[in-house]
Coordinates of C-alpha atoms in Angstrom, one line a residue:
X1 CA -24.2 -10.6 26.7
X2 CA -21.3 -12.3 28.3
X3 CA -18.1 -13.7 26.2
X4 CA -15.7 -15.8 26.6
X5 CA -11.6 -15.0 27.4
X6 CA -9.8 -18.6 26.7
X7 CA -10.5 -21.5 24.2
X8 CA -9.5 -23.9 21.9
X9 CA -10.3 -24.5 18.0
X10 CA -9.7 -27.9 16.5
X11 CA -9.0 -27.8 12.7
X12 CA -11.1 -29.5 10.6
X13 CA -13.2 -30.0 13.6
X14 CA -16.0 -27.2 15.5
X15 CA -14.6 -23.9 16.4
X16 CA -15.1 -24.7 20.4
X17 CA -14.9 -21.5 22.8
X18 CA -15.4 -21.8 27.1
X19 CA -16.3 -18.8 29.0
X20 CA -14.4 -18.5 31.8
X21 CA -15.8 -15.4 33.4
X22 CA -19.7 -16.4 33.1
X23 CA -21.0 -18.5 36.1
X24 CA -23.3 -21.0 33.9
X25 CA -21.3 -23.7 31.8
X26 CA -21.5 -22.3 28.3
X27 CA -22.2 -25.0 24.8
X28 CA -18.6 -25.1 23.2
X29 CA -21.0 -25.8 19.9
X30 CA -23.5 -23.6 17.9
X31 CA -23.6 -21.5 15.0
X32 CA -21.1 -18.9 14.2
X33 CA -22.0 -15.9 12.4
X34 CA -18.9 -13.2 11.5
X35 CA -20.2 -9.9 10.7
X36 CA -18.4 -7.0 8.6
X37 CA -19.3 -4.2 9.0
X38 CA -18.4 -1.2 6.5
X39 CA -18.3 -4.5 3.9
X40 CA -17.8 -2.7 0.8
X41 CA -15.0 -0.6 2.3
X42 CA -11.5 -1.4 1.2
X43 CA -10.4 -3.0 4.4
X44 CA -13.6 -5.3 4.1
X45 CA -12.3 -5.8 0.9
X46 CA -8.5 -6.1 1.3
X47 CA -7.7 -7.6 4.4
X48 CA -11.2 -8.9 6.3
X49 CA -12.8 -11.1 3.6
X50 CA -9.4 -12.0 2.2
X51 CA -8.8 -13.2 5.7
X52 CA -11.8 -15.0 6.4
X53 CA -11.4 -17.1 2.7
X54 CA -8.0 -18.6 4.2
X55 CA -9.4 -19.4 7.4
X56 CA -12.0 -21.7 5.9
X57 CA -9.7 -22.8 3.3
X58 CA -7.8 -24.4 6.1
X59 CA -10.7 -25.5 7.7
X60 CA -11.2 -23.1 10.6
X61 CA -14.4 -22.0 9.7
X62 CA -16.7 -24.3 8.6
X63 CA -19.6 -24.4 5.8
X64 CA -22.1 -26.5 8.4
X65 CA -21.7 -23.7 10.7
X66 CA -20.5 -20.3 9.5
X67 CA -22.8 -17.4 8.1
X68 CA -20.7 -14.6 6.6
X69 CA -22.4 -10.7 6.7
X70 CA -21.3 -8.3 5.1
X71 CA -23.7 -4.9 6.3
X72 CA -23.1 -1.1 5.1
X73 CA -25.2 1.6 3.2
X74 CA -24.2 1.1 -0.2
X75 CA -27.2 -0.8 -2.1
X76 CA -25.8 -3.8 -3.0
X77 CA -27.5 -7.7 -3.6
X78 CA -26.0 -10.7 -1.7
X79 CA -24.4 -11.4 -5.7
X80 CA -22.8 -8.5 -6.1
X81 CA -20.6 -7.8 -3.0
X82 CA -19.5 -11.3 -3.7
X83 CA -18.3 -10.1 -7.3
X84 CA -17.1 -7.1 -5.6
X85 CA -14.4 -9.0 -3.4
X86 CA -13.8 -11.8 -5.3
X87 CA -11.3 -10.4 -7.0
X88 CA -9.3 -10.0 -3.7
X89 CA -9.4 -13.6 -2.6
X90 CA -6.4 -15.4 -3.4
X91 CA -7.5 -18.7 -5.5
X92 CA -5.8 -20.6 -8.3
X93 CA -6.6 -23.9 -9.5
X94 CA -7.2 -25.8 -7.0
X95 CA -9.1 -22.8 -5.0
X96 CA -11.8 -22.3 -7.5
X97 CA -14.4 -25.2 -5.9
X98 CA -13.0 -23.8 -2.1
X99 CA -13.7 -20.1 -3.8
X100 CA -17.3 -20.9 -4.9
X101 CA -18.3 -22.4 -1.5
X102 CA -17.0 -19.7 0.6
X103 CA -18.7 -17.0 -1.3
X104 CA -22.3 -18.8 -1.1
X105 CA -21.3 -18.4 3.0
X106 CA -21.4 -14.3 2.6
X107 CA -25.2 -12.3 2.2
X108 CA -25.9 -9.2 2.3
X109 CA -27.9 -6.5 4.5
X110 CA -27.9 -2.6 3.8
X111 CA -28.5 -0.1 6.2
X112 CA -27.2 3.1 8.3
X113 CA -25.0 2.8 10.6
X114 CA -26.9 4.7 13.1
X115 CA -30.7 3.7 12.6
X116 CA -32.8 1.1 14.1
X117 CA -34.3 -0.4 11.0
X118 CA -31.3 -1.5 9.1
X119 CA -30.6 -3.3 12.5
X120 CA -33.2 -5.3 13.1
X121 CA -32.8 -6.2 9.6
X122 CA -29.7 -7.7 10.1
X123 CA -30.5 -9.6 13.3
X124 CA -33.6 -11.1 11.4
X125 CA -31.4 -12.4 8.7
X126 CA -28.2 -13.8 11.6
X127 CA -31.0 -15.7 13.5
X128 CA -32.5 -17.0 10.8
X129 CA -29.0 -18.5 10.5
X130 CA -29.0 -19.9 14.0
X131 CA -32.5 -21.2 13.6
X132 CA -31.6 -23.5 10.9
X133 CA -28.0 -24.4 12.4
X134 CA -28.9 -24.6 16.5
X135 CA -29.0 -28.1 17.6
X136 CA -29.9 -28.7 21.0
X137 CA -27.5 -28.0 23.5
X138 CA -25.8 -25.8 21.4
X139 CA -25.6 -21.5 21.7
X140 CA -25.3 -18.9 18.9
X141 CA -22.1 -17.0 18.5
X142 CA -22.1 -13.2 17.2
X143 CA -18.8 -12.1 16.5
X144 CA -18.7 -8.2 14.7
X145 CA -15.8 -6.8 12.7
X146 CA -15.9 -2.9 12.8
X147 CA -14.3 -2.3 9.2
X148 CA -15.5 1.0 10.1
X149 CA -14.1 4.9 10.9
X150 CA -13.9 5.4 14.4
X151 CA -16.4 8.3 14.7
X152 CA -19.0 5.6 13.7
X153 CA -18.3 3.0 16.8
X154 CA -20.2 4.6 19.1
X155 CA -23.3 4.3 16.9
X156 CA -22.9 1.2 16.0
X157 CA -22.2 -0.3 19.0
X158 CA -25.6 0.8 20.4
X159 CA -27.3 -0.6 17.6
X160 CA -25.6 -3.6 17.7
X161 CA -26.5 -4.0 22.0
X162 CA -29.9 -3.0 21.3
X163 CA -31.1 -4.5 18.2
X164 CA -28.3 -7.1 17.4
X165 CA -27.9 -9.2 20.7
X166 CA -29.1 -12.9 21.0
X167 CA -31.9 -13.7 23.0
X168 CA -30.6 -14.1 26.8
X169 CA -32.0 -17.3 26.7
X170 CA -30.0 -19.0 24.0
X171 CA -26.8 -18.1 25.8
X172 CA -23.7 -17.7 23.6
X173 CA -21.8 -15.1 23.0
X174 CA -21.2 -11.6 21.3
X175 CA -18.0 -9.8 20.5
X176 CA -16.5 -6.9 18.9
X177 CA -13.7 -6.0 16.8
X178 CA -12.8 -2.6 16.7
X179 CA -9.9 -1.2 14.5
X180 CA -7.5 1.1 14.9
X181 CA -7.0 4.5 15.4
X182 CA -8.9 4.5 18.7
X183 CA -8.9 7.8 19.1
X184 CA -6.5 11.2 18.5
X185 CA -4.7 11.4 21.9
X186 CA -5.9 10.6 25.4
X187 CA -8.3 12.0 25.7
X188 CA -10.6 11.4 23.2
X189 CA -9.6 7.4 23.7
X190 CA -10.8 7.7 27.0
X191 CA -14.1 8.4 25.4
X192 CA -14.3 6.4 23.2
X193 CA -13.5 3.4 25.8
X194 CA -16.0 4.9 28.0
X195 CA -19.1 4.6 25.2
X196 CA -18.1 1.2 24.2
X197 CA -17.9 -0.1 27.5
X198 CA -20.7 1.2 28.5
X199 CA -22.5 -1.3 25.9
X200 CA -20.1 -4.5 26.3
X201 CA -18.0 -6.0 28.7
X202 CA -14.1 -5.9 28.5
X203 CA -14.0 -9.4 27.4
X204 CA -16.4 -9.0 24.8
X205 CA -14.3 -5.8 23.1
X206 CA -11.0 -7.1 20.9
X207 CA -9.1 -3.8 20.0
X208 CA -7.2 -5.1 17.1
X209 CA -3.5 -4.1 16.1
X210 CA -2.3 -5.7 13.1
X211 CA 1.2 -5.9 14.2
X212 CA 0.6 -8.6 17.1
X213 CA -0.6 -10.7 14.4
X214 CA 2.6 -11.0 12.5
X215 CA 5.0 -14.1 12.9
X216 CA 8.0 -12.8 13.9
X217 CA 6.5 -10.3 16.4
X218 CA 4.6 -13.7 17.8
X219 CA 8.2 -15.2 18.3
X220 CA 9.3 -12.4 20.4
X221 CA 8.5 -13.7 23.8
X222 CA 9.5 -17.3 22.9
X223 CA 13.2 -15.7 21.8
X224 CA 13.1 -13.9 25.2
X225 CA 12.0 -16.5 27.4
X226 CA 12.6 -20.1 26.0
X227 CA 16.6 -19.5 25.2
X228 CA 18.7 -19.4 27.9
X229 CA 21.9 -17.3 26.0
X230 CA 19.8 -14.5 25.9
X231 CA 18.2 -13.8 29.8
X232 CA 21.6 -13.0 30.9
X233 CA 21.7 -10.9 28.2
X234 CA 18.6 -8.9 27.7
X235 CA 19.9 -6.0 30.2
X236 CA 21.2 -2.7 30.0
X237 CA 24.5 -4.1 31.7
X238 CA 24.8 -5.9 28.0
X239 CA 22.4 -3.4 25.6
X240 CA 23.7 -0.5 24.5
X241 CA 20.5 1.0 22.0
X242 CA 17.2 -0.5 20.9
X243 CA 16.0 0.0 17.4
X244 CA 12.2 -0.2 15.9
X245 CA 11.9 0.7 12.3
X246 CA 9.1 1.1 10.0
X247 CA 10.1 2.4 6.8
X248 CA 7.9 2.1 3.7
X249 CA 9.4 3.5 0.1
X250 CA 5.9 5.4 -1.3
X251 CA 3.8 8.4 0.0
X252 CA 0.5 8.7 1.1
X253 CA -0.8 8.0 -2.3
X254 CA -4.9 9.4 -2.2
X255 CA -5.0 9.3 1.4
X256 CA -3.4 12.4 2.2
X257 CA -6.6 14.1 3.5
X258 CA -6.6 11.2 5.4
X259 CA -3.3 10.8 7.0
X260 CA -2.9 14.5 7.5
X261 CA -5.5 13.9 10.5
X262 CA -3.6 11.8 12.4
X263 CA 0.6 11.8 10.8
X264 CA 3.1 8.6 11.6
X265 CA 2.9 8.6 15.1
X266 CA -0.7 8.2 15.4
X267 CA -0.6 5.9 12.4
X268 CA 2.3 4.1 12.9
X269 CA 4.3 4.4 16.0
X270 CA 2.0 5.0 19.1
X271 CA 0.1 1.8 18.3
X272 CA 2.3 -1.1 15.9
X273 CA 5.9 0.0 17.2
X274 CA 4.5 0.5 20.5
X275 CA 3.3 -3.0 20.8
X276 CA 6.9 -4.6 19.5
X277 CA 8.3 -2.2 22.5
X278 CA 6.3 -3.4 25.2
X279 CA 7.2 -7.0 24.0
X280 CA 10.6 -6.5 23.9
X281 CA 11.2 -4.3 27.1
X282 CA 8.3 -6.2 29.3
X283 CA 9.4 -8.5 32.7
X284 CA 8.5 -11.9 32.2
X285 CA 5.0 -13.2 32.7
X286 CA 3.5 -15.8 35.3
X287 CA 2.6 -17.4 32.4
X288 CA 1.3 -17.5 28.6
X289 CA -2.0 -16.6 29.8
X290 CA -3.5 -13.5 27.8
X291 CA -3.8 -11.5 31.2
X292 CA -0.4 -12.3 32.4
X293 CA 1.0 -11.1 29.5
X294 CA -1.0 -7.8 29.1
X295 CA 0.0 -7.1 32.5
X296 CA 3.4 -6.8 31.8
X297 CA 2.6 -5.0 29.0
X298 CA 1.0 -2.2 31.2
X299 CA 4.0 -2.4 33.6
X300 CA 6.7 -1.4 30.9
X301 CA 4.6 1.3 29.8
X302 CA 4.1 2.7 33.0
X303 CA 7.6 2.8 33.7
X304 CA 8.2 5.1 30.5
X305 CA 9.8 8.7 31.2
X306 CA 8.2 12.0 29.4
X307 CA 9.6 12.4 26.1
X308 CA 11.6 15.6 25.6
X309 CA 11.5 17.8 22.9
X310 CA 15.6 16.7 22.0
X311 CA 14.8 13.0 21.7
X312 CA 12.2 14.2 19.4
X313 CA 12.9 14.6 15.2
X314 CA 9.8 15.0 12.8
X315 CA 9.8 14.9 9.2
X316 CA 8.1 15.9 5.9
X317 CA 8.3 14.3 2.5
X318 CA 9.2 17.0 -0.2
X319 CA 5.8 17.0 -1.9
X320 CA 3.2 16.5 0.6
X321 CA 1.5 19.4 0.8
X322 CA 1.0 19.0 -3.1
X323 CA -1.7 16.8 -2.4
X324 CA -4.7 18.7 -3.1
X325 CA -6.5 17.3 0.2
X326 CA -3.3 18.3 2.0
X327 CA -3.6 21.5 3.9
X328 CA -0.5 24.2 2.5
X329 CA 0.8 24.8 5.6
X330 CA 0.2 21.4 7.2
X331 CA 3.0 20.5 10.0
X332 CA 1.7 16.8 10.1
X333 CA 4.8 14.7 10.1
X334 CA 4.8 11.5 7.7
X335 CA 8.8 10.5 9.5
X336 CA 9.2 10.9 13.2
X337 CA 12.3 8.9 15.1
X338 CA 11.3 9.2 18.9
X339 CA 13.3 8.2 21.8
X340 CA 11.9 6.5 24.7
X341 CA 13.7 6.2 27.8
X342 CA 12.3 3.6 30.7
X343 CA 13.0 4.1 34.5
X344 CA 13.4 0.5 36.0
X345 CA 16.3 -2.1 36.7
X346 CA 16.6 -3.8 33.4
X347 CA 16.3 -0.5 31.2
X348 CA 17.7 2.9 32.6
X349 CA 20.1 4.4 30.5
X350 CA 19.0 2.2 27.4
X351 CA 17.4 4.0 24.7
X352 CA 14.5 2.9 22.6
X353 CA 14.6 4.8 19.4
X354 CA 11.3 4.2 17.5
X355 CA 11.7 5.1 14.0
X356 CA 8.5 5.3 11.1
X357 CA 8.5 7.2 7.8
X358 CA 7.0 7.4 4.3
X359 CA 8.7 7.8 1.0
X360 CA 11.8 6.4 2.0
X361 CA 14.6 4.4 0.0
X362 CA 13.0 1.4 1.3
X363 CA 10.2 -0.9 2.4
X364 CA 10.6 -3.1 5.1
X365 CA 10.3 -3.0 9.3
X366 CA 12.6 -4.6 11.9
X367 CA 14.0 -4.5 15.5
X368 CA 18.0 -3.8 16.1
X369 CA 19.4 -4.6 19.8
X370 CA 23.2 -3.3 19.5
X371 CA 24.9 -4.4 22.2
X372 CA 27.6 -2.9 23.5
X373 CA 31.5 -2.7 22.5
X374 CA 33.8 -5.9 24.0
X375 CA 36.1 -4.6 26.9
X376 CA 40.0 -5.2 25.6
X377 CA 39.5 -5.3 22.3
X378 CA 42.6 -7.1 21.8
X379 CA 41.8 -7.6 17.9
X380 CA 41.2 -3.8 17.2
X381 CA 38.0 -4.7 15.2
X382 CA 35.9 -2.5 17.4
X383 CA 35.6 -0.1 14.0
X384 CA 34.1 -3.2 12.2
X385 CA 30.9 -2.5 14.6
X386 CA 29.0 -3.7 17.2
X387 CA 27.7 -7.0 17.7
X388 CA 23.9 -7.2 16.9
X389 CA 20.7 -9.1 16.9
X390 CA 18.3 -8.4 13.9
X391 CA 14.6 -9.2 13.7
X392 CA 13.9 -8.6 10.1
X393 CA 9.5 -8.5 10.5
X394 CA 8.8 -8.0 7.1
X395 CA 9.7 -8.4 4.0
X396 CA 12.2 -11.4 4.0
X397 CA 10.8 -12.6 7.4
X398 CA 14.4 -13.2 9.2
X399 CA 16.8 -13.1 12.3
X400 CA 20.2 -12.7 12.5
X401 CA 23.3 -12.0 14.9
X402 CA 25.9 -9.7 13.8
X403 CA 29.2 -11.1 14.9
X404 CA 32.9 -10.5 14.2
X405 CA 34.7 -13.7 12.8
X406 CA 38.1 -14.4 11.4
X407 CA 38.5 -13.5 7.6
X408 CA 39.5 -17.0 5.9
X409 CA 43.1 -16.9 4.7
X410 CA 46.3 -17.5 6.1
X411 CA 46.1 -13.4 8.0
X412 CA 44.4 -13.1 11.4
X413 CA 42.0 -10.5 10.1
X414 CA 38.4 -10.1 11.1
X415 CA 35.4 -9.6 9.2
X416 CA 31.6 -8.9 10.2
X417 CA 29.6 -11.8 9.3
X418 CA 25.8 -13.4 10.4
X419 CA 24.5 -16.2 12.3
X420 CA 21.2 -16.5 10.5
X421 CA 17.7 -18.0 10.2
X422 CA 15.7 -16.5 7.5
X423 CA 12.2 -18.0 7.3
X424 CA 12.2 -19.0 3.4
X425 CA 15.4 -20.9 3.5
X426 CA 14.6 -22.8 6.9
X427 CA 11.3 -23.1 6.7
X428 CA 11.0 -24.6 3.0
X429 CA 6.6 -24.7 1.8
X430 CA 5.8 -23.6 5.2
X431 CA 3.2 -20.6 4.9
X432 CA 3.1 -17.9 7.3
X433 CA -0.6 -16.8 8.0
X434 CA -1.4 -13.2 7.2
X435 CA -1.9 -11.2 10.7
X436 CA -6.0 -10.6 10.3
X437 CA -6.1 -14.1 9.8
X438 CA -4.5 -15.0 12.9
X439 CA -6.3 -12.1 15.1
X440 CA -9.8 -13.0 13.5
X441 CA -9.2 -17.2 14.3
X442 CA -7.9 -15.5 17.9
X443 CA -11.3 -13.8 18.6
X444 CA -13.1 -16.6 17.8
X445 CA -11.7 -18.5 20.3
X446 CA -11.6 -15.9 22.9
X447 CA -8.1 -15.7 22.9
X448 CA -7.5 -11.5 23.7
X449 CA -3.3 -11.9 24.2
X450 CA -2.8 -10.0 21.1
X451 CA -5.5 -7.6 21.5
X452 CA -4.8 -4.3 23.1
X453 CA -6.4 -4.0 26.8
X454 CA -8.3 -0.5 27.7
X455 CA -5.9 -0.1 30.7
X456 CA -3.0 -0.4 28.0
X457 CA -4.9 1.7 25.6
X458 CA -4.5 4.2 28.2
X459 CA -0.8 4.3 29.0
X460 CA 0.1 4.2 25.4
X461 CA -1.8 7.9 25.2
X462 CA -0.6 8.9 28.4
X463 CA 3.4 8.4 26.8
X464 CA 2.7 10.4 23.3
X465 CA 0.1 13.0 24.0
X466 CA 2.1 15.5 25.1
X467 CA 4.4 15.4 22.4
X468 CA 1.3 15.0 19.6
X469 CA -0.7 18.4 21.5
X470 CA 3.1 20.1 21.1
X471 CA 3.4 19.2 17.5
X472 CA -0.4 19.9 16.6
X473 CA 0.1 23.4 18.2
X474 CA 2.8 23.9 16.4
X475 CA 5.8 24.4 18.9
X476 CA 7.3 21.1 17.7
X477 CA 8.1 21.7 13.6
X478 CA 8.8 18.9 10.7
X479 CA 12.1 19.4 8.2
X480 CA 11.7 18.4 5.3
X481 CA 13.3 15.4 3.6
X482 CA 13.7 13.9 0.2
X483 CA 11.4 11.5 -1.2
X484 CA 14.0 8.0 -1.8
X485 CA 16.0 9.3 0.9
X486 CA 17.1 7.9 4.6
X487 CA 14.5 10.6 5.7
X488 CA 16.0 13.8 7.9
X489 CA 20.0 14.3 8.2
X490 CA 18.7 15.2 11.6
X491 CA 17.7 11.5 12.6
X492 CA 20.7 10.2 12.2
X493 CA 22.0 12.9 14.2
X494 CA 19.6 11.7 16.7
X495 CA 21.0 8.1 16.5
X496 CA 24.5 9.7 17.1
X497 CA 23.5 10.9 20.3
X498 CA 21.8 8.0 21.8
X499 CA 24.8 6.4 21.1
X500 CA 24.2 3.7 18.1
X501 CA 27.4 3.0 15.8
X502 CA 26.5 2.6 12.4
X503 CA 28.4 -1.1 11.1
X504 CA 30.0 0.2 7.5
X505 CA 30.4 -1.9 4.3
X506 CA 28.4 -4.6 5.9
X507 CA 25.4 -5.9 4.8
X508 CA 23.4 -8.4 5.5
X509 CA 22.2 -10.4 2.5
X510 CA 19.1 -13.1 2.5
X511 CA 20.1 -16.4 2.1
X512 CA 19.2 -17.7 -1.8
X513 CA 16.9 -21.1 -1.2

């Protein structure tokens, strides 16, 4: 079954999709049903269904339309995985009528995730949904969230093509969402793109990546290419280094068994820092259009050198291994700070330093573009530090410019300062959505700009699987840091050498409202 690349969604009003790659016009109408899958798992629980309540809070998803299922082994009646996540839906007093409604939109079907009868279960309860909600000239709409483990798509992806797909007849359309980590390294990405597409359609698939969902990661291309101060700018005649921190200030926390089979590249950097990289080093596109600006997206990656050993720094927590799920003599990194180098006119000799760790002596993620030193500094304040631009992603959404000014008084002495827009002060009651919320609204319009194509997929595992195969046979080792602490002495080392100057006894300071 066909879907549908580009649309538009009226709130308070139908969710109305086109299909711009099936030859037959397409109903913009019809009943939608959204489908969890791997419901009572905590990303069902935490981020899908919490995501799904403020989308038909706003009046994106609507009662006289929407059927909510929630489907995975665990015996549960259509009342108690409602009890089970209401405790995760946000709702104060005047949610509790909104709360009630929503939840009587969710029911329930258990079943294996790789046998035929839990299956057809489920596509006897979706289209008894459409049968009661299809008007004429109207289509169903299947759109499934794979809240699932990766060695379970291919499974349920055949199920859902062969037991799960609308009746060619009614038209419509069926998508998937698949999560991340798609796959270890290239290979086994490849394969896993190879089964799924086998079933559906590259339109149909929606690779999701949190990240591309966030609000200041969403302004990056409109700060590139809608203000004119910065095209001139955005070069490596004018850029001296590129930062791209994730920090977070706790451990792995119960999931080491977890997280020691994949470590902070695979979990953090090849996929969510990858995708702020490729927005902030890609060519302009012909347009907004979702291809257009995936294109570019494979263009920058393509143009990314082999990453050598020496741009390379891997760290592990003190503690770690203590995890009893935690193999002794594990080498998984939970810090790596990664430089990537691209070969092309705007870039070369620019470095990209990608930086994610765990127990650190902080919490937050953000992009840093130093640019380089003013020629004839005739008011010896190059020691003062670089002039910067600061994308503060989260906490404290922000941005700022690092600048040098005059010190007020009667002396001409300078002083680093900021030019600064930070969300809460500007932007007074205005609520940023949540990422999921975004991406989900997103796939139900058909809208795949921020979802990861399979040709991108691939580049992104062409860059880091040499370096992961290296550090999973051991020739590349971790050193160990201090939990609280910057992570590695060596990183900064790292820094040194790709030639970022640290700004000291600034710092930058949110705004109070």
């Amino acid at each position: 079954m066909a879907a549908s690349n580009a649309g538009t969604m009226e709130k308070r009003g139908s969710l109305k999709t086109t299909d711009s790659f099936r030859t037959e016009n397409v109903p913009e109408t019809g009943p939608l049903a959204i489908i969890v899958l791997g419901a009572s798992g905590d990303l069902a629980k935490k981020k899908t269904f919490p995501a799904l309540f403020n989308l038909y809070r706003q009046g994106f998803l609507q009662s006289d339309e929407v059927a909510i299922f929630g489907y995975a082994r665990t015996k549960l009646s259509d009342d108690e995985l409602r009890d089970r996540i209401r405790g995760y839906l946000s709702h104060g007093k005047d949610n509790t009528e909104d709360l009630t409604k929503f939840l009587q939109l969710i029911k329930y079907v258990s079943g294996a995730y790789d046998a035929e009868e839990g299956f057809r279960a489920l596509d006897k309860a979706i289209a008894e949904h459409e049968a009661s909600k299809l008007s004429p000239g109207e289509s169903p709409r299947r759109l499934f969230y794979l809240a699932l483990p990766p060695s379970v798509y291919p499974s349920v992806c055949k199920m859902i093509k062969f037991y799960c797909t609308p009746k060619a007849d009614l038209g419509g359309w069926m998508r998937v969402v698949v999560e991340k980590p798609f796959g270890k390294d290239l290979a086994s990405a490849e394969e896993l793109s190879s089964q799924i597409g086998a079933l559906f359609d590259e339109p149909q698939i929606y690779r999701i990546d949190h990240y591309l969902g966030k609000e200041l990661v969403q302004n990056l291309l409109v700060l590139r290419f809608a203000n004119r101060f910065f095209l001139p700018l955005w070069n490596r005649d004018h850029i001296d280094n590129v930062q791209i921190v994730f920090r977070e200030d706790f451990g792995t926390e119960g999931r080491g068994g977890y997280f020691d089979q994949y470590g902070i590249i695979r979990d953090i950097i090849q996929n969510h820092l990858l995708q702020v990289f490729c927005l902030l080093a890609m060519e302009k596109p012909v347009s907004i259009k979702p291809e257009h600006i995936r294109d570019e997206k494979v263009k920058v990656l393509q143009s990314v050198l082999p990453i050598k050993d020496e741009d390379v720094v891997l760290g592990q927590y003190d503690g770690y291994t203590e995890d009893p799920t935690v193999p002794d003599n594990s080498n998984t990194p939970t810090f790596a700070s990664v430089i990537l180098r691209i070969h092309n006119e705007r870039w070369e000799g620019v470095p990209f330093i990608l930086k994610a760790g765990k127990a650190l002596n902080s919490r937050k993620a953000d992009v840093r573009i130093q640019f380089k030193e003013v020629p004839g500094d005739i008011f010896k304040c190059q020691k003062q530090g670089r002039n910067e631009f600061v994308i503060r992603l989260q906490p404290s959404e922000a941005m700022y410019m690092k600048l040098t000014v005059k010190q007020p008084g009667l002396e001409m002495s300078t002083v680093q300062s900021e030019l600064d827009l930070s969300y809460r002060q500007r932007y007074q009651g205005a609520v940023i959505p949540e990422a999921y919320e975004r991406l989900i609204l997103d796939t139900i319009r058909g809208d795949q700009q921020h979802f990861v194509r399979r040709d991108e997929l691939k580049e992104a595992w062409e860059i880091f699987t040499p370096v992961l195969h290296r550090i999973d046979g051991g020739e590349l080792k971790c050193v160990k840091y201090k939990p609280g602490s910057r992570g590695p002495t060596e990183a900064d080392e790292l820094l040194q050498r790709a030639g970022y100057v640290q700004t000291h006894g600034y710092i930058w300071v949110p705004p109070s409202l």
